[in-house]
mmCIF file of C-alpha atoms (C1' of nucleotides) in Angstrom:
data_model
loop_
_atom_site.group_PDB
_atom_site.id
_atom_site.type_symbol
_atom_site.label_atom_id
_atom_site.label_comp_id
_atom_site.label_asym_id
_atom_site.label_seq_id
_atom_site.Cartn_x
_atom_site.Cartn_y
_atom_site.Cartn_z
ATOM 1 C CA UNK A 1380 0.000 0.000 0.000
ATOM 2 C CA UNK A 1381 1.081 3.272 -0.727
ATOM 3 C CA UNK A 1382 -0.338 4.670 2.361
ATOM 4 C CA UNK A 1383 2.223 3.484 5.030
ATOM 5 C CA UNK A 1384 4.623 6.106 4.448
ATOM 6 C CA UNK A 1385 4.170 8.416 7.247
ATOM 7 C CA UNK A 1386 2.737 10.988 5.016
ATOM 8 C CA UNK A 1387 -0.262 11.172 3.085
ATOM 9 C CA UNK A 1388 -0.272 12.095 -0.430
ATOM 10 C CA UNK A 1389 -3.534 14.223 -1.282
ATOM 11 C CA UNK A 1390 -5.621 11.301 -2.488
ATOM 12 C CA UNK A 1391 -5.169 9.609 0.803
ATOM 13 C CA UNK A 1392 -6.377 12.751 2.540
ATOM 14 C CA UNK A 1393 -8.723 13.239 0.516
ATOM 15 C CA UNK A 1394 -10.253 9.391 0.930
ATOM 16 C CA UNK A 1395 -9.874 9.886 4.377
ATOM 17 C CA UNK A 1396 -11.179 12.904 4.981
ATOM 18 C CA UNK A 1397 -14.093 12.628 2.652
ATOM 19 C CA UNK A 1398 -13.197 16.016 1.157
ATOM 20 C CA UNK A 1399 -12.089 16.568 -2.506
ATOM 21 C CA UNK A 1400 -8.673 17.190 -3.484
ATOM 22 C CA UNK A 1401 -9.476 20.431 -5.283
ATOM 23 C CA UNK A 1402 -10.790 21.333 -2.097
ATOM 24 C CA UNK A 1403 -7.974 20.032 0.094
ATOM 25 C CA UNK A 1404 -5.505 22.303 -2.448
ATOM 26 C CA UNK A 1405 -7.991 25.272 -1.325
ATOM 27 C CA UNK A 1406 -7.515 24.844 2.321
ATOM 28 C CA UNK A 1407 -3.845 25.051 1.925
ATOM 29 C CA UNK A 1408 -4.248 28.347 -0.322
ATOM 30 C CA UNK A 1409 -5.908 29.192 2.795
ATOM 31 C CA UNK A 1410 -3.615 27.958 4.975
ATOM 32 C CA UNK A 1411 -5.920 25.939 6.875
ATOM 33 C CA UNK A 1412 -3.371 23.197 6.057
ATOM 34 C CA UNK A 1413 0.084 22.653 5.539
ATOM 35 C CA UNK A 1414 1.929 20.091 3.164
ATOM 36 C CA UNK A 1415 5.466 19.322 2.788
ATOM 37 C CA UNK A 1416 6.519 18.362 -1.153
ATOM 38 C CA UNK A 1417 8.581 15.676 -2.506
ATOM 39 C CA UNK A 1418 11.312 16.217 -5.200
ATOM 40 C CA UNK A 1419 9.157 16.453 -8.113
ATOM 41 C CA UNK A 1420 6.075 18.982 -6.165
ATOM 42 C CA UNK A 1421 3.708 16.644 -5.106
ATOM 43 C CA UNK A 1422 2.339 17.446 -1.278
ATOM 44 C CA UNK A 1423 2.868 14.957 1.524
ATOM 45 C CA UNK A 1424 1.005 15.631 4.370
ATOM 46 C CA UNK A 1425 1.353 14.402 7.892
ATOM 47 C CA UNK A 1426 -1.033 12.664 9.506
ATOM 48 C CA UNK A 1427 -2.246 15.921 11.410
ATOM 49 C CA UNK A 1428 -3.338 17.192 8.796
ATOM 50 C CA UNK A 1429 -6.199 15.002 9.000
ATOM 51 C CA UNK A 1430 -6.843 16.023 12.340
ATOM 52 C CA UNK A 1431 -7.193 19.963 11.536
ATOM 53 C CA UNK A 1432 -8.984 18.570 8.366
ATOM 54 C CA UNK A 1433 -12.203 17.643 10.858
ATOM 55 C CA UNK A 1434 -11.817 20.405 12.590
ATOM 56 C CA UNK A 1435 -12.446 22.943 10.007
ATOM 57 C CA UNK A 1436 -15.505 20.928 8.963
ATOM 58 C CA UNK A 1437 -16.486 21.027 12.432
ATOM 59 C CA UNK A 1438 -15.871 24.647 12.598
ATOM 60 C CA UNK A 1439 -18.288 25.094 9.512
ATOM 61 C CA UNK A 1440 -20.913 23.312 11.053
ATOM 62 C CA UNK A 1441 -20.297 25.801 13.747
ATOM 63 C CA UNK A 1442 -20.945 28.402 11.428
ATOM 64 C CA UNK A 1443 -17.551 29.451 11.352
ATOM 65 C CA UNK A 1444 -16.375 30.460 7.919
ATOM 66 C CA UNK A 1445 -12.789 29.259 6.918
ATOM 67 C CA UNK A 1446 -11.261 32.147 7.341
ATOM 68 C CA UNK A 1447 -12.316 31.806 11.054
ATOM 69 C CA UNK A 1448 -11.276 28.281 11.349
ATOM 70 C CA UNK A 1449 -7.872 29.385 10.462
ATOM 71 C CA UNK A 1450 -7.760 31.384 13.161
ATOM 72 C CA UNK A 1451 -9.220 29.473 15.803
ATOM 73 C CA UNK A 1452 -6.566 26.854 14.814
ATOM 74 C CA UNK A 1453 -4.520 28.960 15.216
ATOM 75 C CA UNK A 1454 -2.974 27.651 18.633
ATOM 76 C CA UNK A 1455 -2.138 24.136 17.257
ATOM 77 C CA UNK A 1456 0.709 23.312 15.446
ATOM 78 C CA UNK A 1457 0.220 21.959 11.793
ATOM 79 C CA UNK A 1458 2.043 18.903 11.986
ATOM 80 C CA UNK A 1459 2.560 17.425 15.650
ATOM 81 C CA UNK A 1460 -0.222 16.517 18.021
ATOM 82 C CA UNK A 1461 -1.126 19.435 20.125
ATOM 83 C CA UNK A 1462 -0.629 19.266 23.514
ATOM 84 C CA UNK A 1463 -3.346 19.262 26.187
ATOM 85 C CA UNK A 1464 -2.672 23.341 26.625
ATOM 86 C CA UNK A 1465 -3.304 23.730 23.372
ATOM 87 C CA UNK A 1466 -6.226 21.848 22.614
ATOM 88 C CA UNK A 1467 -8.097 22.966 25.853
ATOM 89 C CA UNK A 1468 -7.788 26.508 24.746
ATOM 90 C CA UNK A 1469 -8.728 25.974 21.229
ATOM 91 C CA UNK A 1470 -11.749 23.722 22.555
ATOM 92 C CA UNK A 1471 -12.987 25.980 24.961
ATOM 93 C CA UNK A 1472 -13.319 28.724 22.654
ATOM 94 C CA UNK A 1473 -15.361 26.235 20.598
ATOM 95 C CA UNK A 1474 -17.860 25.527 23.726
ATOM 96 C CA UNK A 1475 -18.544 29.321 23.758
ATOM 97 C CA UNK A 1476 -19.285 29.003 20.065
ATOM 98 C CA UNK A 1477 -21.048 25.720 19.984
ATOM 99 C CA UNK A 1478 -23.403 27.528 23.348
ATOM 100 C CA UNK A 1479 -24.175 30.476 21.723
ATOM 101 C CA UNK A 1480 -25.372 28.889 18.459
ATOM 102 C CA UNK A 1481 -27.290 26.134 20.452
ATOM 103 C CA UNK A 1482 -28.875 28.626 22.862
ATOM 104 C CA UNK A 1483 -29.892 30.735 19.818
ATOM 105 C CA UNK A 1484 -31.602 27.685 18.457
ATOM 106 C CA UNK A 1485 -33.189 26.897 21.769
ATOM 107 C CA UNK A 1486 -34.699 30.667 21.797
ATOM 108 C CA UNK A 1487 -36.287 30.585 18.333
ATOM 109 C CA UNK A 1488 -37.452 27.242 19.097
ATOM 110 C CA UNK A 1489 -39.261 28.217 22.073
ATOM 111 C CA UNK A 1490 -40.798 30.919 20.472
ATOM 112 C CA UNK A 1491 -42.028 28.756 18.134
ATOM 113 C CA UNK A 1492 -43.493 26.616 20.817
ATOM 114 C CA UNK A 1493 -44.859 29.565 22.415
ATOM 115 C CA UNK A 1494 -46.501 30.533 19.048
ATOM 116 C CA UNK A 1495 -48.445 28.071 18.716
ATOM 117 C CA UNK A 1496 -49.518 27.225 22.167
ATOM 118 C CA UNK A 1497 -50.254 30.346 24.008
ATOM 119 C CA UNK A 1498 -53.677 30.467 23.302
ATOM 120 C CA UNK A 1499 -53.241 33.413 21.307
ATOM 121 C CA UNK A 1500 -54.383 31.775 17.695
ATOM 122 C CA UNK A 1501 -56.788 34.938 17.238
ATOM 123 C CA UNK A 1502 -53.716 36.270 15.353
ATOM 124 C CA UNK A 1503 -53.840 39.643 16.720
ATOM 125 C CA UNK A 1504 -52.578 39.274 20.094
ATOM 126 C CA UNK A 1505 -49.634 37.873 20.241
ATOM 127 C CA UNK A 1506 -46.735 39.955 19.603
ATOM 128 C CA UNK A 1507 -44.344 37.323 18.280
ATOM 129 C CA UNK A 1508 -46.848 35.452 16.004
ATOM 130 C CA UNK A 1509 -47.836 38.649 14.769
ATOM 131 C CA UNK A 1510 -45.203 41.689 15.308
ATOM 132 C CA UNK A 1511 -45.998 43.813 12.400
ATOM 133 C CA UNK A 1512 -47.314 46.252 14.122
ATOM 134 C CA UNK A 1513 -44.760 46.552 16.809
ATOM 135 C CA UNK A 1514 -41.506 46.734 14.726
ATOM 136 C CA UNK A 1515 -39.148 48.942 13.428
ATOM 137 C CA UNK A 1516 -38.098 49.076 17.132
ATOM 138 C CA UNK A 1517 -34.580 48.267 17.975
ATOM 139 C CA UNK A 1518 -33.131 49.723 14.991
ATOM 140 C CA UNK A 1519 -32.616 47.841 11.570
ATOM 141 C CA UNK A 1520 -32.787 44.483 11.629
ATOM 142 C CA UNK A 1521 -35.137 43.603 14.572
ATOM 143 C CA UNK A 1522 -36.186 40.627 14.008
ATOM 144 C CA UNK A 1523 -39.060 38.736 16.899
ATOM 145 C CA UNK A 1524 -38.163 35.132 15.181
ATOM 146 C CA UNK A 1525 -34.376 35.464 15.472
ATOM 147 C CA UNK A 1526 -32.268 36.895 18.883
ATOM 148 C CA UNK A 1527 -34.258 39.970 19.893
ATOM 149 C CA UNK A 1528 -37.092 40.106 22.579
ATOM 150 C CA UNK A 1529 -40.184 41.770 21.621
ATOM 151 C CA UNK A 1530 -40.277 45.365 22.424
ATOM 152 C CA UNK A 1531 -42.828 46.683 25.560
ATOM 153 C CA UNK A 1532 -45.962 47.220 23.383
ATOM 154 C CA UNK A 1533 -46.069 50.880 24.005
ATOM 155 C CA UNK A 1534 -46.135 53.057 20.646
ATOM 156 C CA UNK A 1535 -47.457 50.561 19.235
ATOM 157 C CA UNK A 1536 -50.142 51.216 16.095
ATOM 158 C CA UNK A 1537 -52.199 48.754 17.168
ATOM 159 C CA UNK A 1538 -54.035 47.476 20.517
ATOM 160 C CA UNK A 1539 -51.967 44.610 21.633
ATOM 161 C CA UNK A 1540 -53.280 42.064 24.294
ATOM 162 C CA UNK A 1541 -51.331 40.073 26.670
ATOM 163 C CA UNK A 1542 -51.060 36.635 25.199
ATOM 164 C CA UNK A 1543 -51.814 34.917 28.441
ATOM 165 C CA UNK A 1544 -50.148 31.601 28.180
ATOM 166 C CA UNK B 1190 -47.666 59.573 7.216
ATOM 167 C CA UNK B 1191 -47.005 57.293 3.668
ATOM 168 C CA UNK B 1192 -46.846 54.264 6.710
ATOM 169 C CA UNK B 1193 -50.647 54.240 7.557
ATOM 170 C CA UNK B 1194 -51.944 53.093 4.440
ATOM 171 C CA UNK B 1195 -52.389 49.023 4.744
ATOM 172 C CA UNK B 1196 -49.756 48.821 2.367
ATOM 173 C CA UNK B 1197 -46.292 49.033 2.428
ATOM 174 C CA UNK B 1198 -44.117 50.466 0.339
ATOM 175 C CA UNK B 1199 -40.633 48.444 -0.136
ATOM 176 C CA UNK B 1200 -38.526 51.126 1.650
ATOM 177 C CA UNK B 1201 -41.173 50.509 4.603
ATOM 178 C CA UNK B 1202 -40.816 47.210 4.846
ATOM 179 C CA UNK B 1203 -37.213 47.485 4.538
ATOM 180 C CA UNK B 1204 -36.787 49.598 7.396
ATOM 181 C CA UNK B 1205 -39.044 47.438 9.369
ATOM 182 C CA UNK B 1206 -37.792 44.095 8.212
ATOM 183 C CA UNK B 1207 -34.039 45.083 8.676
ATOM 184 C CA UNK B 1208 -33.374 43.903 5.356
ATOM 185 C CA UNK B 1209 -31.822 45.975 1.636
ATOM 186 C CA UNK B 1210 -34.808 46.835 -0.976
ATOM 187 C CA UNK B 1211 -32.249 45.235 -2.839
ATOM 188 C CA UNK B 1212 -32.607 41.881 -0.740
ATOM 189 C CA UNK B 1213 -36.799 42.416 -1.181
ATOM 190 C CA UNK B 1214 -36.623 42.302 -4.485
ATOM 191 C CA UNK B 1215 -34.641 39.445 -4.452
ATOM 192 C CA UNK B 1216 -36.646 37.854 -2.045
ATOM 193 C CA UNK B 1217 -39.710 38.924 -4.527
ATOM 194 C CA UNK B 1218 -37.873 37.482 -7.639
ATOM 195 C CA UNK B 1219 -37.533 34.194 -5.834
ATOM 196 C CA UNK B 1220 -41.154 33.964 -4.867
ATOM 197 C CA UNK B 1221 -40.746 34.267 -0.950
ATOM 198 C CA UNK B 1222 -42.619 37.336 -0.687
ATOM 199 C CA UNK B 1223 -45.376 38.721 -2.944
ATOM 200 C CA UNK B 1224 -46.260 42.345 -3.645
ATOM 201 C CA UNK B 1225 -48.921 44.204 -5.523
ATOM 202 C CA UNK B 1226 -48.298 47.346 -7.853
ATOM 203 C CA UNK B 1227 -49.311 50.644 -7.996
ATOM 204 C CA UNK B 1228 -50.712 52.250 -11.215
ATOM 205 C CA UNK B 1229 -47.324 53.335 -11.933
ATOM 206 C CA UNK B 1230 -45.756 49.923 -11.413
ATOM 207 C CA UNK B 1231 -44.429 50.595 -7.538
ATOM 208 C CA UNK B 1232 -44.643 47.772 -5.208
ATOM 209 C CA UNK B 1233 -46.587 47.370 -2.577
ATOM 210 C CA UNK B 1234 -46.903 44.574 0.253
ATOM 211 C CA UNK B 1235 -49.167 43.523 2.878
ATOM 212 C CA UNK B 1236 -48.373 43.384 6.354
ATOM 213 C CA UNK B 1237 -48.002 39.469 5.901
ATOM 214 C CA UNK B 1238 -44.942 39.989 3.892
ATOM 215 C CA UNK B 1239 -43.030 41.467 7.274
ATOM 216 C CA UNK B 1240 -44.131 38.165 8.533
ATOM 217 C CA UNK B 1241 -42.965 36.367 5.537
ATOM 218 C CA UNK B 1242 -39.851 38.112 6.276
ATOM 219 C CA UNK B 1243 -38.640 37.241 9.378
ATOM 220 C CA UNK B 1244 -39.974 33.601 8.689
ATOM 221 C CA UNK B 1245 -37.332 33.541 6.322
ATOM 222 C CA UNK B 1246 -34.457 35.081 8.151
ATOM 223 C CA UNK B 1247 -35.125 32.803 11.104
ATOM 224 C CA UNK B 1248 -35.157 29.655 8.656
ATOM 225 C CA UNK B 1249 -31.830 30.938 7.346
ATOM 226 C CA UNK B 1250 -30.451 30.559 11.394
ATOM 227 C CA UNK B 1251 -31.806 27.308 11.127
ATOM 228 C CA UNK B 1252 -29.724 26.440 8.100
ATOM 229 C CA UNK B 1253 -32.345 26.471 4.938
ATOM 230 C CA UNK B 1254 -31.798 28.003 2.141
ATOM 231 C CA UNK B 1255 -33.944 30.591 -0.023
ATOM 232 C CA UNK B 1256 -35.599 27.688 -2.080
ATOM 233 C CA UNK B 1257 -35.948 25.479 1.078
ATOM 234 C CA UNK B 1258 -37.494 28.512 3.196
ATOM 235 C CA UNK B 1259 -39.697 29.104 0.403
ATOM 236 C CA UNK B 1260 -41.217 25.560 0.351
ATOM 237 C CA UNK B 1261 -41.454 25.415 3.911
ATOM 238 C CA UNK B 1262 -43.567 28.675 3.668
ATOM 239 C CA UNK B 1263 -45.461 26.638 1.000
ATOM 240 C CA UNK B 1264 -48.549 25.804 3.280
ATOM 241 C CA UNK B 1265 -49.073 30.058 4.757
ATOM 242 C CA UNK B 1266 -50.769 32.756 2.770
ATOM 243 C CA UNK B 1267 -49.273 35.599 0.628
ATOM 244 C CA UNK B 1268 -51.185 37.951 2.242
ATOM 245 C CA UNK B 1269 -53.358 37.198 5.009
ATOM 246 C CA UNK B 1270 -52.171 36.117 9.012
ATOM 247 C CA UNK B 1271 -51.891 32.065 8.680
ATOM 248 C CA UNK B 1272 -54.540 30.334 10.470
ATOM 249 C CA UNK B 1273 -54.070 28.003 13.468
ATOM 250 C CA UNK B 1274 -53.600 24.981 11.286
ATOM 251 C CA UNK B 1275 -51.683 26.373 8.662
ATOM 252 C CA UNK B 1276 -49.428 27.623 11.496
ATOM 253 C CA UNK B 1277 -48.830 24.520 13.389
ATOM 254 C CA UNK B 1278 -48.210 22.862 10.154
ATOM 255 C CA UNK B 1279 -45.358 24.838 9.033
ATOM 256 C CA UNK B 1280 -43.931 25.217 12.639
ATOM 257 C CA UNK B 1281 -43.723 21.544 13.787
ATOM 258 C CA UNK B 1282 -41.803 21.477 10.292
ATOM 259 C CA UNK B 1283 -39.653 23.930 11.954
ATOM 260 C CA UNK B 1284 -39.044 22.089 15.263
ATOM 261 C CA UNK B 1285 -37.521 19.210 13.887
ATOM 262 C CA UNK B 1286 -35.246 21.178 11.817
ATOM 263 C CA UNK B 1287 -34.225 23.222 14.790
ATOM 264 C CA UNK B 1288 -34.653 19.885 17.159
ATOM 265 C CA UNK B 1289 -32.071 18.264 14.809
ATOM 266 C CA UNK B 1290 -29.830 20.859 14.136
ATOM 267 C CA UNK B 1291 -29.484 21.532 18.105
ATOM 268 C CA UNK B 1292 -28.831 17.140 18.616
ATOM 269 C CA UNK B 1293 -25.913 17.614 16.151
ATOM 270 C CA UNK B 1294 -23.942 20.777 17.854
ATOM 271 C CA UNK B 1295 -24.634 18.734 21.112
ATOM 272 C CA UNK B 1296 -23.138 16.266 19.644
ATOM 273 C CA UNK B 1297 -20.171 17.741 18.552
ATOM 274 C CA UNK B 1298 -20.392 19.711 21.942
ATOM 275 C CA UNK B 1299 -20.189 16.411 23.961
ATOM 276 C CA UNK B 1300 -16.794 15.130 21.599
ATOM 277 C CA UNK B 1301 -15.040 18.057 22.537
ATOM 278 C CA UNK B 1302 -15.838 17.804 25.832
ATOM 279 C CA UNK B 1303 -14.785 14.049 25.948
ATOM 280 C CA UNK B 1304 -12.068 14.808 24.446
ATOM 281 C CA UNK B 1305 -10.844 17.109 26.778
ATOM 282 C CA UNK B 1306 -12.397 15.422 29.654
ATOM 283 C CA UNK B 1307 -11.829 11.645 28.736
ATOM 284 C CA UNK B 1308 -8.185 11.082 30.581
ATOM 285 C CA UNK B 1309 -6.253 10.431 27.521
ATOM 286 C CA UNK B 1310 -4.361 13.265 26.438
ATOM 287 C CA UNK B 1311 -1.426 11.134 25.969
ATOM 288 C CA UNK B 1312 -3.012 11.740 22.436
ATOM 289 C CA UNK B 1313 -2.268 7.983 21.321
ATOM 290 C CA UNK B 1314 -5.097 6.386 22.479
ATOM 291 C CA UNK B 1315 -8.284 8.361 22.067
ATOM 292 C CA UNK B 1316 -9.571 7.835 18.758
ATOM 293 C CA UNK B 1317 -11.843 10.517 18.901
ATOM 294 C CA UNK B 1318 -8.718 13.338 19.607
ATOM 295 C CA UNK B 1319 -6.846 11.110 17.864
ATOM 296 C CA UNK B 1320 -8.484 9.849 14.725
ATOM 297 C CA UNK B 1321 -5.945 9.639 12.342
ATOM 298 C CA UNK B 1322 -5.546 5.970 12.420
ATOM 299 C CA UNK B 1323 -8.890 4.297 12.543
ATOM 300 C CA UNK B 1324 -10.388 6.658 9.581
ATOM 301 C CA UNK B 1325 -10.892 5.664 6.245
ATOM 302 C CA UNK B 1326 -14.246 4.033 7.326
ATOM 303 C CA UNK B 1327 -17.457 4.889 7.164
ATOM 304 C CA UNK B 1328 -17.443 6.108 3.445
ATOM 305 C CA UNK B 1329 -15.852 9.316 2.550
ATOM 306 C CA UNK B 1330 -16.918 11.916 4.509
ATOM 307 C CA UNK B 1331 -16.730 10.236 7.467
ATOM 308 C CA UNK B 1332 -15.617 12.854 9.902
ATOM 309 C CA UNK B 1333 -15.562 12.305 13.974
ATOM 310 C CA UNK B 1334 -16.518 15.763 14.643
ATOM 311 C CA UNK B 1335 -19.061 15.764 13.102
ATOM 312 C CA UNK B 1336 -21.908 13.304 13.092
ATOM 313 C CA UNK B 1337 -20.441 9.692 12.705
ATOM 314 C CA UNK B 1338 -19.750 7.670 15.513
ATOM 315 C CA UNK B 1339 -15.777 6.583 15.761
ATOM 316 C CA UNK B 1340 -15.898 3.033 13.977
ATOM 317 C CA UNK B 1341 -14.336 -0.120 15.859
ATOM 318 C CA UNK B 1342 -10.746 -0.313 15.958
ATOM 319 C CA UNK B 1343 -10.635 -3.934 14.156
ATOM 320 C CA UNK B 1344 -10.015 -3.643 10.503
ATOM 321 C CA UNK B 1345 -7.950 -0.706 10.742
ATOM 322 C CA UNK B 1346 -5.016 -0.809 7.788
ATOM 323 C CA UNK B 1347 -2.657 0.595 10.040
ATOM 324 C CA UNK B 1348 -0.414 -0.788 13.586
ATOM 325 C CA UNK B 1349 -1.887 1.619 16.513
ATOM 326 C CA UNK B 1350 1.857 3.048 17.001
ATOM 327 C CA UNK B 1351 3.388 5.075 14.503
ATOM 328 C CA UNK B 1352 4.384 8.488 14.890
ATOM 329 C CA UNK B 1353 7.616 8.229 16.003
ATOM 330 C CA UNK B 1354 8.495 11.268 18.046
ATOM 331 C "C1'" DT C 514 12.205 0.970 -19.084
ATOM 332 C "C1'" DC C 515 7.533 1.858 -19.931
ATOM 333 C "C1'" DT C 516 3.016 2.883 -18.754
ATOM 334 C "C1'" DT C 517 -0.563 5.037 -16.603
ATOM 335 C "C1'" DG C 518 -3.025 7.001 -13.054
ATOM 336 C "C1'" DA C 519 -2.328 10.242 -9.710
ATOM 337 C "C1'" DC C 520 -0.544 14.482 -9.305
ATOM 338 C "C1'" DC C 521 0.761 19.525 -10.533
ATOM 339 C "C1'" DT C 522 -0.539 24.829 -11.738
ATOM 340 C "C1'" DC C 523 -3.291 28.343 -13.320
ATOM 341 C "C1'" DA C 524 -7.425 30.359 -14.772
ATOM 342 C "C1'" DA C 525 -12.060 30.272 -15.187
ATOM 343 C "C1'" DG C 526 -16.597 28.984 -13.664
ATOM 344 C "C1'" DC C 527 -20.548 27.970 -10.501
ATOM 345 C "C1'" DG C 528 -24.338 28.508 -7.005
ATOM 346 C "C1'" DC C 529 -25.879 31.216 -3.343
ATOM 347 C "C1'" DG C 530 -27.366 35.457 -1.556
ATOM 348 C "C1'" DC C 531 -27.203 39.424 -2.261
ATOM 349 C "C1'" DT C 532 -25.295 44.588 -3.816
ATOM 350 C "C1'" DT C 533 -24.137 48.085 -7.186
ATOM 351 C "C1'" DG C 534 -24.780 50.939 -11.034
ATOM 352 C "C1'" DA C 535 -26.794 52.882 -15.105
ATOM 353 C "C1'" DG C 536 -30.548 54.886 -16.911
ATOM 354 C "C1'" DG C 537 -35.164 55.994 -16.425
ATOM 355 C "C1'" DT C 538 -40.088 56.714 -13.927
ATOM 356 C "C1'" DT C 539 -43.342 57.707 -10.070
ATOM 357 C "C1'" DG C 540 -45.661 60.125 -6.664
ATOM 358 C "C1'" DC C 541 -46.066 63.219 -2.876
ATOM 359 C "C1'" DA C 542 -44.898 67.792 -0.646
ATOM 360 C "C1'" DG C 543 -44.639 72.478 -1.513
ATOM 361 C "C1'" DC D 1136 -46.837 72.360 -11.679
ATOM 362 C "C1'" DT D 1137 -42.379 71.424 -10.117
ATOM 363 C "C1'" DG D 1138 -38.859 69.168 -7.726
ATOM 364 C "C1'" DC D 1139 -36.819 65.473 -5.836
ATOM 365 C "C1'" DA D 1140 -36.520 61.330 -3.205
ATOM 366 C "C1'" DA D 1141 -37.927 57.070 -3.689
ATOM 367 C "C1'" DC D 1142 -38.933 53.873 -6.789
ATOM 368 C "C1'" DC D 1143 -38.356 50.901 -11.230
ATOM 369 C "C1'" DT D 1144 -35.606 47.280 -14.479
ATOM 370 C "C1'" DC D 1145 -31.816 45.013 -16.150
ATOM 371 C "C1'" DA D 1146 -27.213 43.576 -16.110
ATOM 372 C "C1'" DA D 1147 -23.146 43.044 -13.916
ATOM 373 C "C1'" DG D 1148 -20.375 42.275 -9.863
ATOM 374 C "C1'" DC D 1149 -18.897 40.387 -5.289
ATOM 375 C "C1'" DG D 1150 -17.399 37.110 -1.532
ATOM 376 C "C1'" DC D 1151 -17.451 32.508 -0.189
ATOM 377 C "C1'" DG D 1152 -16.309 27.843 -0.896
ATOM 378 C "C1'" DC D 1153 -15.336 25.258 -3.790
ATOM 379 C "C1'" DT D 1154 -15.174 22.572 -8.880
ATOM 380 C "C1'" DT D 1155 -13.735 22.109 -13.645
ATOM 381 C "C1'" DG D 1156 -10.697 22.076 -17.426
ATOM 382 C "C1'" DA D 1157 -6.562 22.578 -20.048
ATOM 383 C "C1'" DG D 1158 -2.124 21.367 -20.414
ATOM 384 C "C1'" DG D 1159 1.623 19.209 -18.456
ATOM 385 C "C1'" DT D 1160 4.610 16.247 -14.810
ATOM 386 C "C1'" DC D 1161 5.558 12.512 -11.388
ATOM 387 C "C1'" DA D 1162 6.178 7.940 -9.461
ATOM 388 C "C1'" DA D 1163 5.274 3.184 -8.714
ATOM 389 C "C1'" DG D 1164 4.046 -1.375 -10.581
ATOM 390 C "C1'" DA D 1165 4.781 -4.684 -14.518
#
DNA sequence: TCTTGACCTCAAGCGCGCTTGAGGTTGCAG
DNA sequence: CTGCAACCTCAAGCGCGCTTGAGGTCAAGA
């Protein structure tokens, strides 16, 4: 097998990885990853590279664009294991990250829930299921479905109602 | 004020909805929003399309696209408040999305934990830090941060101790 | 040694989700 | 009626994250 070498050539990464060569060559324009070359230009990677490979996928599930990744790798080394220092700082940032996006979920999800059983089905009532009235508060983009709270009711254009839960 | 007609012009609804004319007409163009003309060919939208709006920007945080938001929307009315049905309809839809999308960042959530938490950062034996050596399996795209499961160690095509140094 | 598939670079292209710009029209306040 | 901001259409452009293609080289098995 040609794979026992200690370094992968780029079809090896990319069967292992799942991830295309084309776009294995990309993350290296990026710096994302980091290849040595034999005599004749071809990369060899080492085994890391694999590694940092998940990692930016798991960063992009994240929502992290690439760019980001990079950065947030940018405490481990490219081709060694990191060391527990290293990964708990990189991984902790990630927690924050991974929290935030979940607890954003968790917020629109709720006021999903809260949509549809607050008792408020007349439509007119409820402030989330039906904030036209209400917005333009909070500047440009306020949004009752994504992050922001629904503003006190109080210059409002129309009569709005408690939706009692 | 131009506001207290029941229509909207698209600079209204662009300050209210937080989002570029630009982006409305886009938006338009694709068929998530509908508008009405004037005589002289200006658009016009019901309050439903704020609605339509922000259904859209919160399916976005929960990782659809345009054409998906748009089919998810398929069962709510261009320009009249959904009714109870329609409503719990499209939002159980919803749920799951969010539901599943939150089960996979806790999933990932919990690996980095482990990972951190799981005793072994000699960084030789824990095949989740440590992948390199048992991937391969699973298809391409099989990627331990992400969804899949680590595989068993059995059939792996490499000796578990390489790396030298 | 020869063969052939995997590899190389560079440039262009694609799909998404918009924005920008040119060139022209509408509609409301004064 | 006039002026001017806000609107219109259409076409092109942008940033991201890649893929595709042309044209050529490398390296390992027979």
């Amino acid at each position: 097998m040609t794979a026992l070498r200690d370094r992968l050539t780029i079809g090896e990464l990319s069967a292992r990885s799942g991830l295309a060569p084309s776009a294995l060559r990309y993350y290296e324009e990026l710096g994302l990853i980091h290849s040595e070359r034999t005599a004749g230009g071809q990369r060899r990677y080492a085994r890391a590279a694999l590694r940092r490979v998940a990692f930016v996928r798991a960063a992009q599930q994240v929502g992290l664009s690439l760019e980001e990744a990079r950065r947030a790798m940018g405490g481990l080394p490219q081709d060694r294991s990191p060391n527990a220092r290293e990964w708990a700082r990189v991984a902790s940032t990630w927690q924050h990250r991974i929290d935030a996006r979940i607890a954003e979920l968790e917020r629109l999800r709720r006021k999903l829930d809260g949509c549809i059983g607050c008792g408020c089905l007349s439509l007119r009532t409820c402030r989330l299921y039906n904030p036209d009235d209400a917005a333009a508060d909070g500047g440009p983009g306020a949004r009752y479905l994504l992050g922001d709270e629904p503003p006190e009711p109080a210059e409002s254009a129309e009569p709005a109602e408690p939706a009692g839960g």
